[in-house]
Structure formats: structure tokens, C-alpha cells
Coordinates of C-alpha atoms and ligand atoms in Angstrom, one line a residue:
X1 CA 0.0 0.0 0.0
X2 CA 1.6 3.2 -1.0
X3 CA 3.1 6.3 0.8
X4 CA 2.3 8.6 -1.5
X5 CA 4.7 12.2 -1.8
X6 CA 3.5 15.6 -2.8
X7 CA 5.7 18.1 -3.5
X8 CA 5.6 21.6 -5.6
X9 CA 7.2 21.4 -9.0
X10 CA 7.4 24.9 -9.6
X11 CA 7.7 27.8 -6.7
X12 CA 5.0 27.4 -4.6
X13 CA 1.6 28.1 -3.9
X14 CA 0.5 25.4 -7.0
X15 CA -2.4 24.2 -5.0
X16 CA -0.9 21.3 -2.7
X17 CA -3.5 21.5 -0.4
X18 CA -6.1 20.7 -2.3
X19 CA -4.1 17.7 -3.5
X20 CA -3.6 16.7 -0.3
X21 CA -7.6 17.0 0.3
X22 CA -8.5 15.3 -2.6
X23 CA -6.7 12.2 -1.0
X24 CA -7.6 12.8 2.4
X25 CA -11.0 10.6 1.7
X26 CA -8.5 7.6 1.6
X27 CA -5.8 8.4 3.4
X28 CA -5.5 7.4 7.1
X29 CA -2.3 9.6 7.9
X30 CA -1.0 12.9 6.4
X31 CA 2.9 14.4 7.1
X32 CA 4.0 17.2 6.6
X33 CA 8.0 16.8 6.6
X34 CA 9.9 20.5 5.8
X35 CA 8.8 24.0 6.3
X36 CA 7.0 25.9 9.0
X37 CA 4.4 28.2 9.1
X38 CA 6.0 30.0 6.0
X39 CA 3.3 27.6 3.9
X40 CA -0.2 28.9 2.6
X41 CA -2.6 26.4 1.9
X42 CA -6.2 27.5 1.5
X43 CA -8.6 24.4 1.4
X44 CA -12.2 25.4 0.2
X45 CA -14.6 22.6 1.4
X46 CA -18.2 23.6 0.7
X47 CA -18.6 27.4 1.7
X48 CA -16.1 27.5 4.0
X49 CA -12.6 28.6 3.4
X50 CA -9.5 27.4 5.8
X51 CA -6.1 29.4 5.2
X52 CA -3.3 26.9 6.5
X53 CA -0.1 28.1 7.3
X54 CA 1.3 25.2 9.5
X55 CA -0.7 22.2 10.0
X56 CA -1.1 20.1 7.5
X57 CA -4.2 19.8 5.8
X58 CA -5.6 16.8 6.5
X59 CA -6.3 18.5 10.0
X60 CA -9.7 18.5 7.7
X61 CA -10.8 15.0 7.1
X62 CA -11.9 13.6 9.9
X63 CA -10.6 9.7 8.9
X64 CA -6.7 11.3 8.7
X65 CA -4.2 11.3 12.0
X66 CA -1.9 14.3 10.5
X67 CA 1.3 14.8 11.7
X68 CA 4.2 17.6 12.2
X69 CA 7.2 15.2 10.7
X70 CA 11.1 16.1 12.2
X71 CA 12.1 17.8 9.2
X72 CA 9.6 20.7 10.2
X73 CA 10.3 24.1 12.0
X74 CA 7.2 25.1 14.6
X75 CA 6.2 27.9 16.0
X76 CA 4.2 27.4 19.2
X77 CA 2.0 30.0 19.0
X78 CA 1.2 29.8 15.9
X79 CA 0.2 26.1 16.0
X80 CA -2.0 27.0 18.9
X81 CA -3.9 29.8 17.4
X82 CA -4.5 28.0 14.3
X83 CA -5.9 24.7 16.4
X84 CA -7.8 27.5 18.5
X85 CA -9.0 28.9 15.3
X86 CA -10.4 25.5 13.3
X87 CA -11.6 24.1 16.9
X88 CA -14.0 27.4 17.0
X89 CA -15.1 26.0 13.6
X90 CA -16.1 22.8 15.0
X91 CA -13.4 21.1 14.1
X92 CA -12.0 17.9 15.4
X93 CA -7.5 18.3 15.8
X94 CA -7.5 15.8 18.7
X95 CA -5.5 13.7 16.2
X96 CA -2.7 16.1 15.7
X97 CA 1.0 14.1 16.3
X98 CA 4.3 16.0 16.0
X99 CA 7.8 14.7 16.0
X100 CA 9.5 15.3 19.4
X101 CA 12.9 15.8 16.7
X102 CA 11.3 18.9 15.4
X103 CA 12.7 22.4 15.9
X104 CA 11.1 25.0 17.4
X105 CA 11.2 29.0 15.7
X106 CA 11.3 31.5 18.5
X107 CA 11.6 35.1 19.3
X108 CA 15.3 35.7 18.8
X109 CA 14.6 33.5 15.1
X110 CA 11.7 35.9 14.2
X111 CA 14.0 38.9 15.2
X112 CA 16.5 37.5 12.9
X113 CA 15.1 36.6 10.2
X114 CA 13.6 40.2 9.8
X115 CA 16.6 42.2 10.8
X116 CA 18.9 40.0 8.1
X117 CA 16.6 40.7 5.3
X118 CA 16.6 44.5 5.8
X119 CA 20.5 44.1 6.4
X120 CA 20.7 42.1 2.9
X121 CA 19.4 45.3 1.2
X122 CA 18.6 45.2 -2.6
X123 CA 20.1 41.3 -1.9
X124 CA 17.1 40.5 -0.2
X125 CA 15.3 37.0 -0.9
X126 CA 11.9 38.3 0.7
X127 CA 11.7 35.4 3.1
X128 CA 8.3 35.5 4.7
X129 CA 9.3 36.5 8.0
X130 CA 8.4 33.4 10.2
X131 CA 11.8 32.8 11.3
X132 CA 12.2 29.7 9.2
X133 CA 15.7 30.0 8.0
X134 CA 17.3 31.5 11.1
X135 CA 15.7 28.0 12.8
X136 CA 17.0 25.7 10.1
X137 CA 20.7 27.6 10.5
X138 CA 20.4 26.9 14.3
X139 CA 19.9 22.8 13.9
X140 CA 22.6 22.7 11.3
X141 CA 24.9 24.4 13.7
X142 CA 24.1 22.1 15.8
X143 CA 22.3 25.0 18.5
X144 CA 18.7 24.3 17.5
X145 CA 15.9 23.5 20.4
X146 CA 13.8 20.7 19.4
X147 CA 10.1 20.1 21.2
X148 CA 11.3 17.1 23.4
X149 CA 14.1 19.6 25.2
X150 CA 10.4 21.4 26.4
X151 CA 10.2 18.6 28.7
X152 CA 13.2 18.9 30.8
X153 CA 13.5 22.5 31.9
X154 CA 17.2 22.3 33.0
X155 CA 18.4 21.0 29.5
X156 CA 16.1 23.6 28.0
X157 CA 17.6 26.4 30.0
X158 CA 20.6 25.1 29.1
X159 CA 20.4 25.2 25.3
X160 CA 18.4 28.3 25.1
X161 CA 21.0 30.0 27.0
X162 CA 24.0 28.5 24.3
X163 CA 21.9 29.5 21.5
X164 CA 21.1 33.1 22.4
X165 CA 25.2 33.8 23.7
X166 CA 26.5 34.4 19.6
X167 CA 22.7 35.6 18.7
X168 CA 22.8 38.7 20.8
X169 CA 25.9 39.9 20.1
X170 CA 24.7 40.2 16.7
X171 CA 21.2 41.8 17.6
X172 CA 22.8 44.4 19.6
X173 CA 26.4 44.6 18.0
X174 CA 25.2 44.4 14.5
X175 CA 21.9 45.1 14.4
X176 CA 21.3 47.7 17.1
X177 CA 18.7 45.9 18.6
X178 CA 18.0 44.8 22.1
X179 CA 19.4 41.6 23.7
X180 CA 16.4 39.3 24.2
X181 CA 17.1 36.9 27.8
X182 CA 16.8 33.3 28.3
X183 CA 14.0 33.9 30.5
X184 CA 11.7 35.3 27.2
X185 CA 12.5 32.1 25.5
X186 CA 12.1 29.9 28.1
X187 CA 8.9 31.3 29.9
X188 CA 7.3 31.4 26.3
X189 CA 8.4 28.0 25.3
X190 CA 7.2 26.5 29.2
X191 CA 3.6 28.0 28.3
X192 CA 3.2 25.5 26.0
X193 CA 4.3 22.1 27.4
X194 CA 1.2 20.5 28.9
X195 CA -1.0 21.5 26.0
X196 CA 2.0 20.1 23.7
X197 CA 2.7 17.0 25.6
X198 CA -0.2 14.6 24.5
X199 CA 0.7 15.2 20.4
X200 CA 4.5 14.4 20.9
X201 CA 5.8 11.1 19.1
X202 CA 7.9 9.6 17.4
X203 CA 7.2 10.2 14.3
X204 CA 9.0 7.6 12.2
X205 CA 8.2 4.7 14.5
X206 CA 4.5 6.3 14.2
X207 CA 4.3 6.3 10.5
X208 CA 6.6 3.0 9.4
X209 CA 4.2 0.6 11.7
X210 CA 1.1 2.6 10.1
X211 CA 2.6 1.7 6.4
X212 CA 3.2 -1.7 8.1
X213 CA 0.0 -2.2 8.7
X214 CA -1.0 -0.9 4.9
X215 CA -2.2 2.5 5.8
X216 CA -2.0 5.0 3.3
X217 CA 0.6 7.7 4.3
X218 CA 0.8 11.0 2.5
X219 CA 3.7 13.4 3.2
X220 CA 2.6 17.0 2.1
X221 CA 5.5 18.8 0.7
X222 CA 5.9 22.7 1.6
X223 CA 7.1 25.2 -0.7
X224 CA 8.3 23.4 -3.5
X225 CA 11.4 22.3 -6.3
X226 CA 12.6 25.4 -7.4
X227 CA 12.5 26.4 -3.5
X228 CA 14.6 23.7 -2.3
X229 CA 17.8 24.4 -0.3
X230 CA 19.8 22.0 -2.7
X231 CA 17.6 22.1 -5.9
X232 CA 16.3 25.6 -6.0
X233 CA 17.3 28.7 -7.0
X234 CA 19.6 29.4 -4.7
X235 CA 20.7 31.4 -2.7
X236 CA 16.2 32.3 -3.5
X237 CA 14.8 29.4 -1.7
X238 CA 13.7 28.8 1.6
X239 CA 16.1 26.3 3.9
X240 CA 14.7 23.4 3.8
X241 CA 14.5 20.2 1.7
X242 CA 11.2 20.7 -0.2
X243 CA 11.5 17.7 -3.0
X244 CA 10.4 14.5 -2.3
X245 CA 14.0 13.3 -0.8
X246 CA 12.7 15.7 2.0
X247 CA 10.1 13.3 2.6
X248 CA 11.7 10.5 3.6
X249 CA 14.6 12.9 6.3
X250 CA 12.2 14.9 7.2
X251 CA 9.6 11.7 8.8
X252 CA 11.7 9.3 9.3
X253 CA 10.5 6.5 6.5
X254 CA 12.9 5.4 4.2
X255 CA 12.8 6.4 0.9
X256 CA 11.9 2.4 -0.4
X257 CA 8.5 3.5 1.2
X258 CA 7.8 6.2 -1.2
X259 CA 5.6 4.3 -3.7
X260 CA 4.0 7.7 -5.2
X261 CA 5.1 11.2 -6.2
X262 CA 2.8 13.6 -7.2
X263 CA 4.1 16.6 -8.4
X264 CA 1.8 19.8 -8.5
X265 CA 2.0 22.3 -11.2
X266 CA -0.2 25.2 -11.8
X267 CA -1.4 25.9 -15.3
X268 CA 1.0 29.2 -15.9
X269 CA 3.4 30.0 -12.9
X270 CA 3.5 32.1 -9.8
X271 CA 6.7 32.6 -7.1
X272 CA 6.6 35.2 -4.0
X273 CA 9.8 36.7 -3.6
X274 CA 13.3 37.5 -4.7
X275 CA 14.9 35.3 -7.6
X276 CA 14.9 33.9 -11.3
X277 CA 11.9 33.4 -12.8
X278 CA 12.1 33.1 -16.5
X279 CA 8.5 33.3 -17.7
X280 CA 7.6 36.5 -15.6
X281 CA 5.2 39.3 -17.0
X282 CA 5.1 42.2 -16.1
X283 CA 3.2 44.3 -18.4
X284 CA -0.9 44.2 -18.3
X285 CA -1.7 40.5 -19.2
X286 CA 0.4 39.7 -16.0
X287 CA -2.3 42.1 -14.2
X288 CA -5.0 40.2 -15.7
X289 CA -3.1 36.4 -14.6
X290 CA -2.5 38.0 -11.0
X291 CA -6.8 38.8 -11.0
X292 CA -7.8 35.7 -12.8
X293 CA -5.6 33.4 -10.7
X294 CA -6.4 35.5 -7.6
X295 CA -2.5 35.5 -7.0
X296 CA -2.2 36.9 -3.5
X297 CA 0.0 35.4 -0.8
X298 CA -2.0 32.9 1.7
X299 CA 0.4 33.8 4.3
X300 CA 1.7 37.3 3.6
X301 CA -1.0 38.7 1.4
X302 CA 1.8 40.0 -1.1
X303 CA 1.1 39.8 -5.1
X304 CA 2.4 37.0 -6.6
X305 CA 4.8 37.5 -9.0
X306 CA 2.9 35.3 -12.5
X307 CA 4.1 34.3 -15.6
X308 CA 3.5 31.8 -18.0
X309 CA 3.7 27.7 -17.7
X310 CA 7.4 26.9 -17.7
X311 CA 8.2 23.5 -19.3
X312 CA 11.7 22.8 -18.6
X313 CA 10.9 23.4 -14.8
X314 CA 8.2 21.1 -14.9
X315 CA 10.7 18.3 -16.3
X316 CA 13.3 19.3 -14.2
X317 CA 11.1 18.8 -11.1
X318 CA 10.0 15.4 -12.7
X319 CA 13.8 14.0 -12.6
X320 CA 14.7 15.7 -9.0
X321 CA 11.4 14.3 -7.3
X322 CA 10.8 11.4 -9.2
X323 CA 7.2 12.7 -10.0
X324 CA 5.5 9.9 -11.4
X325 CA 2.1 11.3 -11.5
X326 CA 1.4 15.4 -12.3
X327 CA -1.6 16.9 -10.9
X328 CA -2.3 20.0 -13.0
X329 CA -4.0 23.1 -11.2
X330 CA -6.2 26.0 -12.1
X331 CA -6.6 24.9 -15.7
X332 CA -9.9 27.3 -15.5
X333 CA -8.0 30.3 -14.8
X334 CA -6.6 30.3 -18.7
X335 CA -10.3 30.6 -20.2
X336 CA -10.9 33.4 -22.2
X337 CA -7.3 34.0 -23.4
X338 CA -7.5 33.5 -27.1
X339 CA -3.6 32.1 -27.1
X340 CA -1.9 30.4 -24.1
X341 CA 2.0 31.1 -24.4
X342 CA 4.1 28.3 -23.2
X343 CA 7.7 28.7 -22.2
X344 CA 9.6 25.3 -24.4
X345 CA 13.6 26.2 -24.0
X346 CA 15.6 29.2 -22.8
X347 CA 17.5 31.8 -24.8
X348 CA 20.5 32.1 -22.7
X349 CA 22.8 34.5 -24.4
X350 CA 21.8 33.8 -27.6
X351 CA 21.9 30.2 -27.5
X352 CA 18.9 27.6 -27.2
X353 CA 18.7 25.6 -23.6
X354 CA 16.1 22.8 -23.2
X355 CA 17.1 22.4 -19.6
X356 CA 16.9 24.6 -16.8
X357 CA 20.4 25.6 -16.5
X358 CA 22.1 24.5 -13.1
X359 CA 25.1 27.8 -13.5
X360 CA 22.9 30.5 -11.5
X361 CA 24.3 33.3 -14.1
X362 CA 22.9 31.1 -17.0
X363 CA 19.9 31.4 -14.9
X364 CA 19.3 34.6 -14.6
X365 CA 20.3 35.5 -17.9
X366 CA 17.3 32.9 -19.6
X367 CA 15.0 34.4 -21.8
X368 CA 12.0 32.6 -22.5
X369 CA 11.5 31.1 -26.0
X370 CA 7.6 30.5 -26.4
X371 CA 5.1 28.9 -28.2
X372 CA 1.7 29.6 -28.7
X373 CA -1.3 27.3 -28.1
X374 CA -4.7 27.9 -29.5
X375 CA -7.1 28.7 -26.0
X376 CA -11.0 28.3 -25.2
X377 CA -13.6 30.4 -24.0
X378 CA -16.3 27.9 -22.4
X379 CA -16.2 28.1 -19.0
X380 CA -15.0 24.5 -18.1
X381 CA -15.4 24.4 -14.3
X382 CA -18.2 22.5 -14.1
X383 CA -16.0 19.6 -16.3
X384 CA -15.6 16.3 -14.5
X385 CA -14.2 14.1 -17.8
X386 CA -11.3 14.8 -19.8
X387 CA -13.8 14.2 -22.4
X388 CA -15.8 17.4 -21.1
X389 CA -13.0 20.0 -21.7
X390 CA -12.9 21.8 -25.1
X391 CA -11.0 20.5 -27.2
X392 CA -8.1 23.3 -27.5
X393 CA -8.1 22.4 -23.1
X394 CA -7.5 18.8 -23.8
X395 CA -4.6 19.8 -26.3
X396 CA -3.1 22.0 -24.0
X397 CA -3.2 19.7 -21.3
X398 CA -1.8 16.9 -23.9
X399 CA 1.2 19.0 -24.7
X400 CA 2.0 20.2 -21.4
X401 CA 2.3 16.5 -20.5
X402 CA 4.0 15.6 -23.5
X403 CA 6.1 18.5 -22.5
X404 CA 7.1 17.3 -18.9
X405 CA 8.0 13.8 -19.4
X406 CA 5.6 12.3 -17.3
X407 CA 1.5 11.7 -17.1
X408 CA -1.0 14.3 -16.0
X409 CA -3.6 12.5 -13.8
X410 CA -5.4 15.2 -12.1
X411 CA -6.8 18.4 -13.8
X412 CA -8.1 21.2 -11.6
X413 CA -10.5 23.1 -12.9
X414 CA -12.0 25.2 -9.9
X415 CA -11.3 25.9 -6.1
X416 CA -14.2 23.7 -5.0
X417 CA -13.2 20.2 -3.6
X418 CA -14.8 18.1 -6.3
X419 CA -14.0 20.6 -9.0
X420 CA -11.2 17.8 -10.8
X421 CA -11.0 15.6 -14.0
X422 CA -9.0 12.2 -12.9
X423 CA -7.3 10.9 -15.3
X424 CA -5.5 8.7 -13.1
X425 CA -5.9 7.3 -9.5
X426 CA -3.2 8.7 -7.0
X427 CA -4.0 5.3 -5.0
X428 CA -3.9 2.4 -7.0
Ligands
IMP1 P1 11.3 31.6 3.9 O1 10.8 30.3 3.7 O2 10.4 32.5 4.8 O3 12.8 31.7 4.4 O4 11.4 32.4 2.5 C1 12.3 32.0 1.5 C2 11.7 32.1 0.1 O5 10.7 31.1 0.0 C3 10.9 33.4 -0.1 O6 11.1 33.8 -1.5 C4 9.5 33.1 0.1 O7 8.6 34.0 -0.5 C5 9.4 31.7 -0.4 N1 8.4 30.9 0.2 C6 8.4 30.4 1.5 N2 7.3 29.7 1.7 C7 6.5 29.7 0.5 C8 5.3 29.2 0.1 O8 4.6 28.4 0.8 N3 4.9 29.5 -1.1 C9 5.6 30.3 -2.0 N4 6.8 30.8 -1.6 C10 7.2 30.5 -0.4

């Protein structure tokens, strides 16, 4: 029975979530494995709208145990108001498990992570904020707190105290800020332990003896490819692993438990922040993408940056992840354009790529070379058959498949839950 991966292929914000919630019927456990609560997902079930920033959103179906895997960052507070906030919804998060290996973000992170962006100047990479790569620096350097040092307040003190000694001479010596105390930390972190206590695990042992018993596992990806600390555009990513090796460090299940990888691509391309982006418009039919697409930020409520569908990224995500199965979002957002433009190769200095180019120069320097594909104007969200779509839909979607070296088996043509055409089961 399969563990079944889903990870961005492009920048972000493709529509995991619903993914993720269009499994959830059959899916008894749902991991989220990198990332914190720098993630957006916005789950529409019905009329109701949920804006996710850290749990993972299986929090939704009632059938699913989700859990908060080793490889994520958390932030306390932030898991508590959101649990406060879907629990005044009426809804169930008694299930909720999180890895006692997980790092925790907290006030002198958040301080950080703001006062090094502004410091980075016009080098910014518009992080989001949260504190998420001054966390992940911490557990590489080996200075990290993780949930299960909550427990023993002596240890805590201890490592709170080791972590903040190099941190505060930077806040006040660099950054003119004030030195926060051990006490902040460790008060703040304390307020939290008894409400904590019952969701910590062991996350591995947890999820290999649910695949043992054939329980369908799915790890939810944050961010995505091109956002990956070793795969992405970096130094424009976010700091953790986002692609589906990420799945297996960041739960502790070993990656000959991965039997599925579902990649998500939306139909044209978005990315928030700083960094390459090859396909990016920025003259008025980006304006009208940005409105169609309703391209603001889930967590930061900034404008997505919006270009068209990238092909090379898509088969570059294919052969990092492993995709074998593309689920292809927001189809229904391209009706009414009379041509679809569709990024094939790069330019880069006057030569034709058909890869994405791994020299971060040759990167920057791509130019799009595009080709143009004949559009629709029938409003195809009420499609639930390939069959259903225009024809000019179902040869776009044929090509972009064609294009990305692997199968399309899920077409989204709405926000609602059932609005998709299957091509494809996820589960076999
Ligand atoms: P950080 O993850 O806050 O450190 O931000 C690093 C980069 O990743 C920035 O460009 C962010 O805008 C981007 N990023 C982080 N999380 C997401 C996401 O969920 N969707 C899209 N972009 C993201």
C-alpha cells in the first residue's frame, strides 16, 4: 500500500492543499516533513474557506491522523492559534501528532530573520518572516531546540542560553537591537508544554508501523522544487528540503516507502519573492493572470509574482522528485485567453537551452522562447471528464504532459473540492 509524496514542481503556492484534500478521503495519515508556518494552503470545502499556514491539511478529514514530521520548524504560538481557530469551527484536531525531533522558531529567530533581510538590502530573498531559515541555521549548527528539550526545563535552559550567547551579540552589535534573555524564551516555550505533551511522538516509529500495517501515508511537501535548499534557485529558496528526498529525512521513512510522487503544477506559474523566474510578465496580461488566478499570498498577502507555464521546470522537477504522476491546477484560470504562451527552452545568451540551467548566471540570464497554443472560451469548471474539456483544453493539457515527461492525472478546474477531472488514480 503506497506512501504517497507531494511536492511543488514549480515555486510554490500550485495548490498542494487541495491535492492533499482530494486524497484525504482515503488516506489514514497525512505528514508534513519540511517547512514551518511560512506555507499557505487555503482548502475550500463547501462554503467554508481554511487558510493553513502550518498544519497540514488533512487536520480537515476527519478519517486522517496528520502529523508535524522532524524535518519541520514550529512555532508554538502559531500552532495553537490556528488549532484555536479551526476548533472554534467545530473542528476535530484531537489527532494532531508532531515529531519530538522537530525544531522549534522562536523570538530571537523571528528577530533575525527580519533584521537580516533589511541588512541584505537590494540582496534581499523576501523570506516570509516566520523565522524559518534562522531556525533551520540553528539545527545545522548544531544549536537548535527541538520540542522534546520542552520537557526537561534544566536542558532547556541550558540550550536556550548556548543558543542566544553568539545571537545577541549580533542583535545588539550588528543590528542595534536589544538583547532578548533566556528567560523570554524559556517562559514562552514553558507556556506550551502540557497542551503540547499529549501530540509528541515519534514520528517515524508512528508512521513506518502505520505503512506496516498498509495504511496509506501521505507526506505534504511545503514550498516546493525550485525552493529547495539544494535544488532551488539558490541562494532564492527557503532552507529546507522541499522535493520528495525531504520526505523520507524529514519523517523518518525510508525512501523504499515512497511508492507515489505527485508533483503539483499550476497551469501558468507564480513565485513570492526575490529570484529567477524566467516566464515572468510584467506588463498588463500579468495584471490580468494575478486577478484571474487571484494571485495573492496565503500567508503574507503580497502579489504573486505570475508568468506563464514553464516546461523545462516542470521536467526538471519530474527528474529531482521522481514525480511519477502530475496533478495539474487552475486549468480554468486560462479561459478566455485567445492564445496560451508556453515557455519550451531558454535563450541564454543567444543560445537555445532545453534544460533549466544548473550555472545560477545562465539562470538569470534565460530568456523565454515560447510557443503559442490555440485557447478556449467555455467556462470549463463544471467539467468532470477529460472528455468534457474543449478540445483546444484537452490539447493544451496533452502538450504540457507531453512536454514534462511524465502523465498528468489530475486536472483542476476550480477551487471547490470536487472541481477535478482524474485521469489517473493517486492510489492504485
Ligand atoms: P522563507 O521560507 O520564509 O525563508 O522564505 C524564502 C523564500 O521562499 C521566499 O522567496 C519566500 O517567498 C518563499 N516561500 C516560502 N514559503 C513559501 C510558500 O509556501 N509559497 C511560496 N513561496 C514561499
Amino acid at each position: 500500500m503506497p506512501g504517497i509524496v507531494i511536492v511543488g514542481a514549480q515555486w510554490g503556492d500550485e495548490g498542494k492543499g487541495k491535492a492533499t484534500d482530494l486524497l484525504g478521503e482515503r488516506t489514514e495519515w497525512v505528514v508534513k516533513f519540511n517547512g514551518g508556518n511560512n506555507a499557505g494552503h487555503t482548502v475550500v470545502i463547501g462554503d467554508e474557506k481554511y487558510a493553513l499556514h502550518l498544519l497540514p491539511s488533512g487536520i480537515l478529514s476527519p478519517g486522517v491522523t496528520p502529523v508535524i514530521g522532524n524535518g519541520v520548524v514550529v512555532d508554538l504560538a502559531v500552532l495553537f492559534e490556528e488549532l484555536e481557530a479551526l476548533e472554534a469551527r467545530g473542528v476535530d484536531t484531537s489527532r494532531l501528532k508532531i515529531s519530538s525531533s522537530a525544531h522549534v522558531i522562536t523570538q530571537a529567530h523571528r528577530t533575525l530573520d527580519k533584521v537580516q533581510e533589511r541588512f541584505l538590502g537590494k540582496r534581499q530573498i523576501g523570506t516570509t518572516g516566520r523565522g524559518i531559515g534562522p531556525t533551520y541555521a540553528d539545527k545545522i549548527s548544531r544549536v537548535g531546540i527541538r520540542i522534546q528539550d520542552l520537557f526537561d526545563e534544566s536542558i532547556l535552559r541550558q540550550k536556550v542560553e548556548g543558543a542566544l550567547d553568539q545571537k545577541n551579540h549580533l542583535l545588539v552589535k550588528v543590528f542595534n537591537r536589544r538583547a532578548i534573555t533566556a528567560d523570554e524564551i524559556v517562559d514562552d516555550l514553558l507556556s506550551y508544554v502540557e497542551r503540547v505533551r499529549p501530540m509528541v511522538c515519534d514520528s517515524g516509529l508512528l508512521l513506518n508501523q502505520a505503512l506496516d500495517r498498509g495504511e496509506v501515508v501521505v507526506f505534504e511537501g511545503g514550498q516546493a522544487t525550485m525552493l529547495d535548499i539544494d535544488h532551488g534557485t539558490y541562494p532564492f529558496v527557503t532552507s529546507s528540503s522541499a522535493t520528495s528526498g525531504g520526505a523520507a529525512t524529514g519523517s523518518g521513512v525510508g525512501p523504499n516507502r515512497l511508492d507515489r510522487i505527485v508533483g503539483i503544477v499550476k497551469a501558468y506559474t507564480t513565485r513570492v519573492g526575490a529570484g529567477p523566474f524566467p516566464t515572468e510578465l510584467f506588463d498588463e496580461q500579468g495584471d490580468w493572470l494575478r486577478q484571474a488566478g487571484f494571485e495573492f499570498g496565503t500567508t503574507t498577502g503580497r502579489p504573486r509574482r505570475v508568468g506563464w507555464y514553464d516546461a523545462p521546470i516542470t521536467r526538471y522537477a519530474t527528474r529531482i522528485n521522481g514525480i511519477t504522476d502530475l496533478v495539474l491546477t487552475k486549468l480554468d484560470t486560462l479561459t478566455g485567453l485567445e492564445r496560451i504562451p508556453v515557455c519550451v527552452a531558454y535563450d541564454v545568451n543567444g543560445e537555445r537551452v532545453e534544460e533549466v540551467p544548473v550555472n545560477q548566471t545562465d539562470f538569470h540570464h534565460a530568456k523565454p522562447i515560447l510557443e503559442e497554443f490555440p485557447g478556449w472560451s467555455e467556462d470549463i469548471s463544471g467539467c468532470r471528464r477529460f472528455e468534457d474539456l474543449p478540445q483546444t483544453a484537452q490539447d493544451y493539457v496533452l502538450t504540457l504532459e507531453r512536454m514534462s515527461g511524465t502523465r498528468i492525472s489530475v486536472i483542476g478546474v476550480g477551487p471547490g473540492r470536487d472541481q477535478v477531472i482524474v485521469r489517473h488514480d493517486l492510489i492504485d
